C-alpha atoms as a printed R data frame, in Angstrom:
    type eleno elety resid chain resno       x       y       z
1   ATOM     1    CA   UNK     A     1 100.089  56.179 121.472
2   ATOM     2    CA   UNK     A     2  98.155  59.302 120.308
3   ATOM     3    CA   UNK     A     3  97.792  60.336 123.778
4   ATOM     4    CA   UNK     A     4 101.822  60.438 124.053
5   ATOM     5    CA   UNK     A     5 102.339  62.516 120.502
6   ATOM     6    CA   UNK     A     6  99.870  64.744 121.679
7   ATOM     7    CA   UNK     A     7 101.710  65.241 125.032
8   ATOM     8    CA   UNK     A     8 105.295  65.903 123.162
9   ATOM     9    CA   UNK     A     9 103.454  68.945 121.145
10  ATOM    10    CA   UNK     A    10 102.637  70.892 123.576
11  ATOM    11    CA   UNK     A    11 105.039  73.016 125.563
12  ATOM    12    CA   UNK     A    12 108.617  73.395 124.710
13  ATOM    13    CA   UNK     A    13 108.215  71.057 121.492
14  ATOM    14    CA   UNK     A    14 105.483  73.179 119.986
15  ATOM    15    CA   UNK     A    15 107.404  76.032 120.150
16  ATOM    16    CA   UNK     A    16 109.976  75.007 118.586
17  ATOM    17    CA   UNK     A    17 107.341  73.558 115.779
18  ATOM    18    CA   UNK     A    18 106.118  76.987 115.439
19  ATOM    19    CA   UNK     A    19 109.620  78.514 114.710
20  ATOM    20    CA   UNK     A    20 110.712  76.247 112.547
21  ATOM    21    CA   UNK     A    21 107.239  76.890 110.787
22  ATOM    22    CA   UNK     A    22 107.907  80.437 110.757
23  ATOM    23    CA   UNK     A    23 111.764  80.095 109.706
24  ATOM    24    CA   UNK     A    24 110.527  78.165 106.381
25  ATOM    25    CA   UNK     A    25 107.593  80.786 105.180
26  ATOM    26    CA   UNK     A    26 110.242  83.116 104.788
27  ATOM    27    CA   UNK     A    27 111.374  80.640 101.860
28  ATOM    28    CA   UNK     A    28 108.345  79.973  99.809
29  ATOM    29    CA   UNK     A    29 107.441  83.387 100.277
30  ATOM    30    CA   UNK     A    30 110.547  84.586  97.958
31  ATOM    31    CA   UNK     A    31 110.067  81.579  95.939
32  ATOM    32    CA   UNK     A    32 106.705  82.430  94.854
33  ATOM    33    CA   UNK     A    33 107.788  86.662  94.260
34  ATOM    34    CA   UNK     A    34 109.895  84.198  91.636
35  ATOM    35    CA   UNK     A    35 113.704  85.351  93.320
36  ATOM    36    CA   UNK     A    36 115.648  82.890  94.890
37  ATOM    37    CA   UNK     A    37 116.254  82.633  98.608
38  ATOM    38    CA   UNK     A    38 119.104  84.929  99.866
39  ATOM    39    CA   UNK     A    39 120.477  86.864 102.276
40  ATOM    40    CA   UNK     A    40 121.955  89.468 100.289
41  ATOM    41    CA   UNK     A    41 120.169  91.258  97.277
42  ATOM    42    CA   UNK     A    42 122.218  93.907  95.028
43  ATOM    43    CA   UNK     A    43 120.016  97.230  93.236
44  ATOM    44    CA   UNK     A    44 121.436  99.821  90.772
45  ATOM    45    CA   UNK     A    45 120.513 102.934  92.585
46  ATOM    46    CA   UNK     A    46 121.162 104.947  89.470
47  ATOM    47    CA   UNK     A    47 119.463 102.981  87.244
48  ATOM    48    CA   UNK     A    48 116.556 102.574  89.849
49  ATOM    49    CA   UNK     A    49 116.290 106.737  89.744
50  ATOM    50    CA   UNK     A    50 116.717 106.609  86.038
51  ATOM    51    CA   UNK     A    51 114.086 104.730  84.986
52  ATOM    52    CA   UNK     A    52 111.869 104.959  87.440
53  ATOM    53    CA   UNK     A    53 108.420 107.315  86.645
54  ATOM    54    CA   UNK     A    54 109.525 109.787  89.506
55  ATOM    55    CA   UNK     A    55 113.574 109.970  87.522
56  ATOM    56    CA   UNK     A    56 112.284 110.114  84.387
57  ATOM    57    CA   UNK     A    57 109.703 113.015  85.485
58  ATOM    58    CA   UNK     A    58 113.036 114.920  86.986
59  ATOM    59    CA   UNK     A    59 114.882 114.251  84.302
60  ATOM    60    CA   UNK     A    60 112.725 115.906  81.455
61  ATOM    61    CA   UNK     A    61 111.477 118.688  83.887
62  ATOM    62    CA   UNK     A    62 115.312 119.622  84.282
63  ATOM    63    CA   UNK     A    63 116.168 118.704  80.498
64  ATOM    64    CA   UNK     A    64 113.434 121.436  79.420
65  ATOM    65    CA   UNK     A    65 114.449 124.205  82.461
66  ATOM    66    CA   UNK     A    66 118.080 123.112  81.028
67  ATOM    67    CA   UNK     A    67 117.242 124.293  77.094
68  ATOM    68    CA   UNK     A    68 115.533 126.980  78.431
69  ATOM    69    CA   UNK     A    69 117.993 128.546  80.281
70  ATOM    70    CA   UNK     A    70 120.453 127.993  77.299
71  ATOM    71    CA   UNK     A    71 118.068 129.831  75.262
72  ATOM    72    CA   UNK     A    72 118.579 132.695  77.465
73  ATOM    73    CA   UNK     A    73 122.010 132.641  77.556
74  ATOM    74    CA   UNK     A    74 122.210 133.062  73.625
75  ATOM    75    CA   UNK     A    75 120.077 136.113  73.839
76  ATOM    76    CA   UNK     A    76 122.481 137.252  76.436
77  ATOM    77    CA   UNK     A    77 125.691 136.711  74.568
78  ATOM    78    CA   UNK     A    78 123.817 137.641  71.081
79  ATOM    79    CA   UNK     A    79 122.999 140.944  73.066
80  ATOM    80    CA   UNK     A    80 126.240 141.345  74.998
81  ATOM    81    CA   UNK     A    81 128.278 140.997  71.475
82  ATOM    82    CA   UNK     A    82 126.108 143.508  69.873
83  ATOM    83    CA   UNK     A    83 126.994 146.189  72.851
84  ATOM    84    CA   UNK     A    84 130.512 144.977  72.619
85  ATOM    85    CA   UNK     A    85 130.678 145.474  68.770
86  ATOM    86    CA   UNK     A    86 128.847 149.111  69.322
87  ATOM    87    CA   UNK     A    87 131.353 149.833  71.987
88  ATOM    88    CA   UNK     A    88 134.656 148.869  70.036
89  ATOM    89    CA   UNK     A    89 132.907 151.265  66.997
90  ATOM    90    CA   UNK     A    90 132.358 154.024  69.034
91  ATOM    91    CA   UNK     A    91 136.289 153.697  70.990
92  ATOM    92    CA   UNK     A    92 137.739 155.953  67.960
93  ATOM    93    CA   UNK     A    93 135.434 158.720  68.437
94  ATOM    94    CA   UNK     A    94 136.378 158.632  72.247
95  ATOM    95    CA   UNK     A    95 138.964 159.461  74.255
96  ATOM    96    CA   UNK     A    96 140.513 156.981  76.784
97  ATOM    97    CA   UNK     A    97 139.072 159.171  79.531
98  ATOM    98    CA   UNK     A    98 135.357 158.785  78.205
99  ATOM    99    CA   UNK     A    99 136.187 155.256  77.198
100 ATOM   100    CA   UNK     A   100 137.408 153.167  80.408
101 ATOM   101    CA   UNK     A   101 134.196 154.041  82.486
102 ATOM   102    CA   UNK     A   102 131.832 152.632  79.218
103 ATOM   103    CA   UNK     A   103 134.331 149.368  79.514
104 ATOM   104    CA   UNK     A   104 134.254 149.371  82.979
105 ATOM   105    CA   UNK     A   105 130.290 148.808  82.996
106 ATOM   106    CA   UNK     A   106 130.252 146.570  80.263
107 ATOM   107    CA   UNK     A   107 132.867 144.357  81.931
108 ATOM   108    CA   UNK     A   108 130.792 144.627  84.937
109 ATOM   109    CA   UNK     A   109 127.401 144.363  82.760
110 ATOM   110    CA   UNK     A   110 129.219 140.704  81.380
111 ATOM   111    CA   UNK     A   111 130.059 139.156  84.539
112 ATOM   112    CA   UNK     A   112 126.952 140.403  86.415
113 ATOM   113    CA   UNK     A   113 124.909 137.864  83.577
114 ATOM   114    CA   UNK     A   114 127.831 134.970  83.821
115 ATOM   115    CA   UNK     A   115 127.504 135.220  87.559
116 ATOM   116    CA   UNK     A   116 123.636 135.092  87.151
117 ATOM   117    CA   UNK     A   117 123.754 132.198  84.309
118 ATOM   118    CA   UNK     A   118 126.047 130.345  87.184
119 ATOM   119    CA   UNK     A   119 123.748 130.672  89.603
120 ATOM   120    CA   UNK     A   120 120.868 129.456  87.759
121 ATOM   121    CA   UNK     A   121 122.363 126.352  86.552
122 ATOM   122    CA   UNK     A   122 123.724 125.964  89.909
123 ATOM   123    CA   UNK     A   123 120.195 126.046  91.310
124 ATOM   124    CA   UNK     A   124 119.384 123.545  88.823
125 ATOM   125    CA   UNK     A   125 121.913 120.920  89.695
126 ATOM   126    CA   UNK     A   126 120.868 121.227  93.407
127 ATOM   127    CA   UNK     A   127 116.942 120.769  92.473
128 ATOM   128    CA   UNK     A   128 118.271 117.465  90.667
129 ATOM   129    CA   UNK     A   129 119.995 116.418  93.503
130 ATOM   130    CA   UNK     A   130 117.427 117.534  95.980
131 ATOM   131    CA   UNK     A   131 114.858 115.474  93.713
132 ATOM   132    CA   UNK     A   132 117.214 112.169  94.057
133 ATOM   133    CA   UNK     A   133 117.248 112.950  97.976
134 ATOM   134    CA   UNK     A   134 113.747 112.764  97.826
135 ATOM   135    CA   UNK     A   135 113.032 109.959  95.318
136 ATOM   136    CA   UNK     A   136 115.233 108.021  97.413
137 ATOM   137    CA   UNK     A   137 113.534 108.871 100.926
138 ATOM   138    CA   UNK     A   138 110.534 107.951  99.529
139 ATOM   139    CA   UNK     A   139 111.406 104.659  98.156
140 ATOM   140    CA   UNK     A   140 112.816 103.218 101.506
141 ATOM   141    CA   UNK     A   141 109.466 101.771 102.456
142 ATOM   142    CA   UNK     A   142 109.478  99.836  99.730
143 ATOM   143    CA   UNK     A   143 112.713  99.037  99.631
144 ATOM   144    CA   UNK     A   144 112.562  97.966 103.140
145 ATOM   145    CA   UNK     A   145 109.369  95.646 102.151
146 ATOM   146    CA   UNK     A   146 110.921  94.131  98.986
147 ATOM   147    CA   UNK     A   147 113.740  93.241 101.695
148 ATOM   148    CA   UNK     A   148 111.388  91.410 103.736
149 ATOM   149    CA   UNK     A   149 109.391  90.050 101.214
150 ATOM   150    CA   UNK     A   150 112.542  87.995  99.362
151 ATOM   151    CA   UNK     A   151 113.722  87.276 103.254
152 ATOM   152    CA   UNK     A   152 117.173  88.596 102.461
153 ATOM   153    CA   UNK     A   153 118.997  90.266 105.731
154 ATOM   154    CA   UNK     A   154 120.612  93.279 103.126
155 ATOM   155    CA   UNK     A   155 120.582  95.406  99.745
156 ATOM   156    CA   UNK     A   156 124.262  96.276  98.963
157 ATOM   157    CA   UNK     A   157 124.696  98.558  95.497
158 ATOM   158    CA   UNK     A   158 125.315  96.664  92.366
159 ATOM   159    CA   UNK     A   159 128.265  98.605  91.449
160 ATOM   160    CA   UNK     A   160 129.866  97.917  94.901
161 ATOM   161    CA   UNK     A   161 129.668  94.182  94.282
162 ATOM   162    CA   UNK     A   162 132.466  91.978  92.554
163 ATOM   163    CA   UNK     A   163 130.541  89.082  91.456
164 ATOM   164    CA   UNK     A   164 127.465  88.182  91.794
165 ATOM   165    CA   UNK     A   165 124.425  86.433  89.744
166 ATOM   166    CA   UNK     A   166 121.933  88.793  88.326
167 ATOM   167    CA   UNK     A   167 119.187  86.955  90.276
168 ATOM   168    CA   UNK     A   168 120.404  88.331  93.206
169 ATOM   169    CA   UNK     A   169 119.256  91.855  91.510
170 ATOM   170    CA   UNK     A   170 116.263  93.492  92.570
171 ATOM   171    CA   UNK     A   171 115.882  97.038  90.800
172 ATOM   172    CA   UNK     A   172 113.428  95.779  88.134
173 ATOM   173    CA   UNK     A   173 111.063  94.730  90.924
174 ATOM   174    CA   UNK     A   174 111.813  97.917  93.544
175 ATOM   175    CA   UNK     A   175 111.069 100.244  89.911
176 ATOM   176    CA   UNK     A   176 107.769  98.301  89.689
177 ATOM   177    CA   UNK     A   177 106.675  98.448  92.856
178 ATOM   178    CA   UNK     A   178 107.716 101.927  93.451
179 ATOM   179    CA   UNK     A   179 106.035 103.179  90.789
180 ATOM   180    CA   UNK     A   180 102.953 101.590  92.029
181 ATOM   181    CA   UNK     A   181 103.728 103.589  95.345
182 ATOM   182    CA   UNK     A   182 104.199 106.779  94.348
183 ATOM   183    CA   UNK     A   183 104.324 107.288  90.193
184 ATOM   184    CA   UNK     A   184 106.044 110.207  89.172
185 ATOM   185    CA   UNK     A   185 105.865 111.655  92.440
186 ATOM   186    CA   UNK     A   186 104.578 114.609  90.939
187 ATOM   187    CA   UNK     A   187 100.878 114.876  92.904
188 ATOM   188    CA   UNK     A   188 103.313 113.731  96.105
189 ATOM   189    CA   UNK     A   189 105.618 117.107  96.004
190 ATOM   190    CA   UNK     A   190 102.384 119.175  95.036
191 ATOM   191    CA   UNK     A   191 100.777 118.284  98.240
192 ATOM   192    CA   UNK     A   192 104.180 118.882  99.964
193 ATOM   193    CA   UNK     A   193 104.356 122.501  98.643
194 ATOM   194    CA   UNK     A   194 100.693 123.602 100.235
């Protein structure tokens, strides 16, 4: 008798012993990360960005460049309305000949600094998204692991999804673990600049 169980486990039957082995690590494996087995996770992309160590570093780096820049622009428009103020004082003692060309280069003097302030907060908005581009392409990995680690087949976008149970939500784990991989990112973009 064990000579004939021993005979139906090799070959073709221990295969399919091995697969079916294989199909129900999957299984335990997400059990034990504590989520429950399914094929489709959801994640909060903002809210991974947002409070992740790398969105949060972003965030206050641009907040700061942000109040800096509006500091300028007051000393701009503080010093703008002065030369405007001296300009409409001295318009009596001119004539409109000797006038127009002072108002010419002011006018050109005020949007020269608006097209300047533009360009700078402009520049700004693109660093923030350029910094999300990059957050992002560095989290895949992870991503892609925390996928096969809870043996789910896809990560749709929470705020895509009708219904669904907040088990099914991964973005506390992928901040945790991505934080583990790269922090704030900040020594990550210093190597990239050298």
């Amino acid at each position: 008798m064990i000579i004939a169980v021993t005979k139906i486990l090799q070959g073709p039957f221990r295969a399919l012993c091995v697969l079916a082995l294989l199909a129900t690590a999957m299984p335990v494996a997400a059990q034990q990360l504590g989520v429950p087995q399914t094929d489709v996770l959801t994640i909060s992309s903002e809210r991974l960005f947002a409070d992740s160590a790398f969105g949060q570093r972003v965030f206050r780096e641009i907040e700061a460049e942000s109040a800096l820049l509006a500091e300028e622009n007051e000393r701009i428009v503080a010093q703008l309305s002065k030369e405007e103020k001296d300009l409409t004082e001295r318009r009596a003692a001119l004539s409109a000949e000797e006038f127009r060309p002072l108002a010419e280069a002011f006018d050109k003097k005020v949007q020269s600094h608006r097209e300047g302030q533009r360009a700078k907060l402009d520049a700004l908005a693109r660093r923030g998204e350029e910094s999300r581009d990059q957050f992002f392409e560095m989290a895949q990995p992870v991503l892609i692991e925390l996928l096969r680690d809870f043996g789910a087949s896809i990560v749709i976008e929470r705020a895509n999804v009708v219904l669904s149970t907040d088990a099914s939500d991964i973005t506390d784990a992928a901040i945790a673990r991505i934080d583990t991989a790269i922090g704030d990112g900040s020594t990550l973009e210093n190597s990239n600049d050298d």
